Coordinates of N, CA and C in Angstrom, one line a residue:
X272 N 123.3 123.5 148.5 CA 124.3 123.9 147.5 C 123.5 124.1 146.2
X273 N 123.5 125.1 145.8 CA 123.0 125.7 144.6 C 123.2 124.8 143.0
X274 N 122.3 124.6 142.4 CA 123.2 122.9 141.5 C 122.4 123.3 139.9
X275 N 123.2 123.7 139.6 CA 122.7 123.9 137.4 C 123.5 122.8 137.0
X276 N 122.3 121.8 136.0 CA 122.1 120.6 135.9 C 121.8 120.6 134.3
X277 N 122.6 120.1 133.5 CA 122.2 119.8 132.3 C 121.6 118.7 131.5
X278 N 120.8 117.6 131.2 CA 120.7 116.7 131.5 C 120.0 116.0 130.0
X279 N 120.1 114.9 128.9 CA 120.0 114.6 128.4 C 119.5 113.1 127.9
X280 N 118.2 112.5 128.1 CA 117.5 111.4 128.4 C 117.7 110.9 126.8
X281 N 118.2 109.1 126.5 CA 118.3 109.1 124.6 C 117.9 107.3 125.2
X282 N 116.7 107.3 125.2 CA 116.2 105.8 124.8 C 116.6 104.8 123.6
X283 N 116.8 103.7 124.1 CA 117.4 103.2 123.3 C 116.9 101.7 122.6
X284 N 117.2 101.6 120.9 CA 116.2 100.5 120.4 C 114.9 100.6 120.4
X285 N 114.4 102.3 120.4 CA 113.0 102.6 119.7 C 113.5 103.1 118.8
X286 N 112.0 103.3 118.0 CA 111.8 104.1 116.7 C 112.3 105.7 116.7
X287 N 112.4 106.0 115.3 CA 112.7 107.1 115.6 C 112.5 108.3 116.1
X288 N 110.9 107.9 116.6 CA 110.1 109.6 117.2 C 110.4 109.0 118.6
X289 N 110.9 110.1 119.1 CA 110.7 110.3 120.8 C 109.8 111.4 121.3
X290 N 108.5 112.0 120.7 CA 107.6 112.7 121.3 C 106.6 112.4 122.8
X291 N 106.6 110.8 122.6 CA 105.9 109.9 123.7 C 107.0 110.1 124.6
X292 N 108.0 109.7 125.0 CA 108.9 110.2 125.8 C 109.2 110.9 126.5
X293 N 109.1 112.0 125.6 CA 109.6 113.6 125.9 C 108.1 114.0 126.7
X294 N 106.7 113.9 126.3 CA 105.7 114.0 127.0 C 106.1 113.7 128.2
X295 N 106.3 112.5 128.7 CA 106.3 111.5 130.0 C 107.4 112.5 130.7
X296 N 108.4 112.4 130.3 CA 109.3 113.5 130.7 C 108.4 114.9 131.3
X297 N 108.3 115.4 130.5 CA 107.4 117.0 130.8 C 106.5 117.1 131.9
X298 N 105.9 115.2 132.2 CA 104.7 115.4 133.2 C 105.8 115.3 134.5
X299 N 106.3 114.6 134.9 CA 107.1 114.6 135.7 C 107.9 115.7 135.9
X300 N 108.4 116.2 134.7 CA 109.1 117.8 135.1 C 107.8 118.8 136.0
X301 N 106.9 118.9 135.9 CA 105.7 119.7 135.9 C 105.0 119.3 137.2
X302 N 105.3 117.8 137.4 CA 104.3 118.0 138.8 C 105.8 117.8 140.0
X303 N 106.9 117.4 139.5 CA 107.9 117.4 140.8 C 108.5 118.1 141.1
X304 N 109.0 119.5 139.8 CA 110.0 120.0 140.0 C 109.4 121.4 141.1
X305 N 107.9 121.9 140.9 CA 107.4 122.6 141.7 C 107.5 122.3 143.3
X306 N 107.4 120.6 143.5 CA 107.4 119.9 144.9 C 109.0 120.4 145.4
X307 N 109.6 119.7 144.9 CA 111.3 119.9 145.3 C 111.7 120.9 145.0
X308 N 111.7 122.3 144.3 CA 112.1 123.5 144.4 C 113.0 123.8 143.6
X309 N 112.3 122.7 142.9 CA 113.7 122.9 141.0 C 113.2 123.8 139.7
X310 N 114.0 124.8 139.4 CA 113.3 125.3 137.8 C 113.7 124.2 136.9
X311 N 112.9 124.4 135.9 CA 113.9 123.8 134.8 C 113.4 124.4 133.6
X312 N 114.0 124.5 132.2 CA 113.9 124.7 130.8 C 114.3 123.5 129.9
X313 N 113.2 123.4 129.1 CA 113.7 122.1 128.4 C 113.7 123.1 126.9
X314 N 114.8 122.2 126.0 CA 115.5 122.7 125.2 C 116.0 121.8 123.9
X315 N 116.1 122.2 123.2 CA 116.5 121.2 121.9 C 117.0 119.2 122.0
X316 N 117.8 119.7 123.2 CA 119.1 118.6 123.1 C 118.4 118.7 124.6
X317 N 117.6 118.4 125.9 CA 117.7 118.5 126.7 C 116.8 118.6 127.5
X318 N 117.2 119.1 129.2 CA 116.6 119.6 129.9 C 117.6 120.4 131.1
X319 N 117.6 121.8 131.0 CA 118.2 122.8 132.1 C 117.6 122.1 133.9
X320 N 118.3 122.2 135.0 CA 117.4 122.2 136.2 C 118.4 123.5 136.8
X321 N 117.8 124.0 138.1 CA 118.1 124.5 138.4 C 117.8 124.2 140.1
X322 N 118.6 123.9 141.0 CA 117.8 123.9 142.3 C 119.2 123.4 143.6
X323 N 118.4 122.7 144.4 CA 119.5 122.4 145.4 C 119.7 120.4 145.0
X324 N 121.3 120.3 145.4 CA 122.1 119.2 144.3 C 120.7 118.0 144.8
X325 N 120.7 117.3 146.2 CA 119.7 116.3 145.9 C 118.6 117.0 145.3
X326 N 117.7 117.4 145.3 CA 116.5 117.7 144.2 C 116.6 117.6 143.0
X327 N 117.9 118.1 142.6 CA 118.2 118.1 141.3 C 118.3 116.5 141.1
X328 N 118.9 116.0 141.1 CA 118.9 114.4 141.0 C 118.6 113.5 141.0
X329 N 117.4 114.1 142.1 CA 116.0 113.3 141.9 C 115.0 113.4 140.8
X330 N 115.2 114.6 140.7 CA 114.2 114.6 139.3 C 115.1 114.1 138.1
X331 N 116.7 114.3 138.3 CA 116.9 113.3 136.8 C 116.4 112.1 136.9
X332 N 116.7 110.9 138.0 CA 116.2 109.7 138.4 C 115.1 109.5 137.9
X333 N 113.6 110.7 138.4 CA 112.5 110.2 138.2 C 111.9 110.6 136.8
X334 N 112.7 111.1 135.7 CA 112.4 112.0 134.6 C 113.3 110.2 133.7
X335 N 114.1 109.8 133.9 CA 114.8 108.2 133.8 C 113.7 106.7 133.8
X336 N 113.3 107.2 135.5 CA 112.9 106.0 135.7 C 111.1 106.0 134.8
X337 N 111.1 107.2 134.3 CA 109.4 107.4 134.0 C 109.3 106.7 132.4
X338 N 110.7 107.1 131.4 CA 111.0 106.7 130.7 C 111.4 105.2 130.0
X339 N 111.9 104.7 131.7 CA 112.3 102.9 131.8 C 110.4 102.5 132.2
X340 N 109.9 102.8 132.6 CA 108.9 102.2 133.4 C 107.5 102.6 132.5
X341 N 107.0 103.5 132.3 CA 106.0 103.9 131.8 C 106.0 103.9 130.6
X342 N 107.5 104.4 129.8 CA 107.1 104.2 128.3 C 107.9 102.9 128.0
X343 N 108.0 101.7 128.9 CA 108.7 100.9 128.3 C 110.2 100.7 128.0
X344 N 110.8 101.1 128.3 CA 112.3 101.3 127.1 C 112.8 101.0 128.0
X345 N 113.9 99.3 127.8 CA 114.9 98.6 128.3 C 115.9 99.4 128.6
X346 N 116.6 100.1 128.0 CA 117.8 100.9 128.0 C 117.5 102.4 127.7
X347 N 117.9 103.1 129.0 CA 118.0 104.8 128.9 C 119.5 105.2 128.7
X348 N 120.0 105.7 127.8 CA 121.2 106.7 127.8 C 120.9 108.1 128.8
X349 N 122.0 108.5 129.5 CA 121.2 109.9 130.2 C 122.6 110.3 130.6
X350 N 122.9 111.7 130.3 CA 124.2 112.4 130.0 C 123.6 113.7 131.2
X351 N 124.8 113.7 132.1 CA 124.5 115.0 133.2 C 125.8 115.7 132.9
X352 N 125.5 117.0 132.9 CA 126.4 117.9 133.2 C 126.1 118.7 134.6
X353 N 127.1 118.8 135.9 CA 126.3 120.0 136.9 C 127.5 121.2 137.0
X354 N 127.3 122.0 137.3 CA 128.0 122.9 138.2 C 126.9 123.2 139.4
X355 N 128.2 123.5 140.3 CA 127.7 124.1 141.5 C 127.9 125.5 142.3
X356 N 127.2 126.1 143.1 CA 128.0 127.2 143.8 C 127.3 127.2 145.0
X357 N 128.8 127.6 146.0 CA 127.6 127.9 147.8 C 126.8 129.0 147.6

């Protein structure tokens, strides 16, 4: 099923720069999304996906868990919007 994914990662109880983040984010956008067959556009407030529904959700998970685990941060906020079509 065809799955556009809107998706919004907001760590919580750091400083105010999220550039380190947003990096860690981008490497994982960059080496999985090609594996699982997802586009994506990252964006002011965001990150677009485009793909089939599990792929897509895997990379929010792993774009999440890269953020809890690698850059530290106890608490991830992460806001999805999907639509779908057959």
């Amino acid at each position: 099923m065809l799955t556009v994914a809107d998706f919004t990662l907001s760590p919580m109880g750091v400083g105010p720069s999220v550039s380190s983040y947003i990096a860690l984010v981008k490497q994982v956008l960059d080496t999985q999304c090609p594996l699982l067959k997802v586009e994506y556009t990252m964006h002011s407030n965001g990150t677009n996906l485009t793909g089939e529904w599990d792929a897509v959700l895997e990379v929010v998970k792993q774009c999440r868990d890269v953020v809890h685990v690698q850059g530290g941060v106890a608490r991830v906020g992460c806001s999805v919007s999907m639509w779908t079509s057959e």
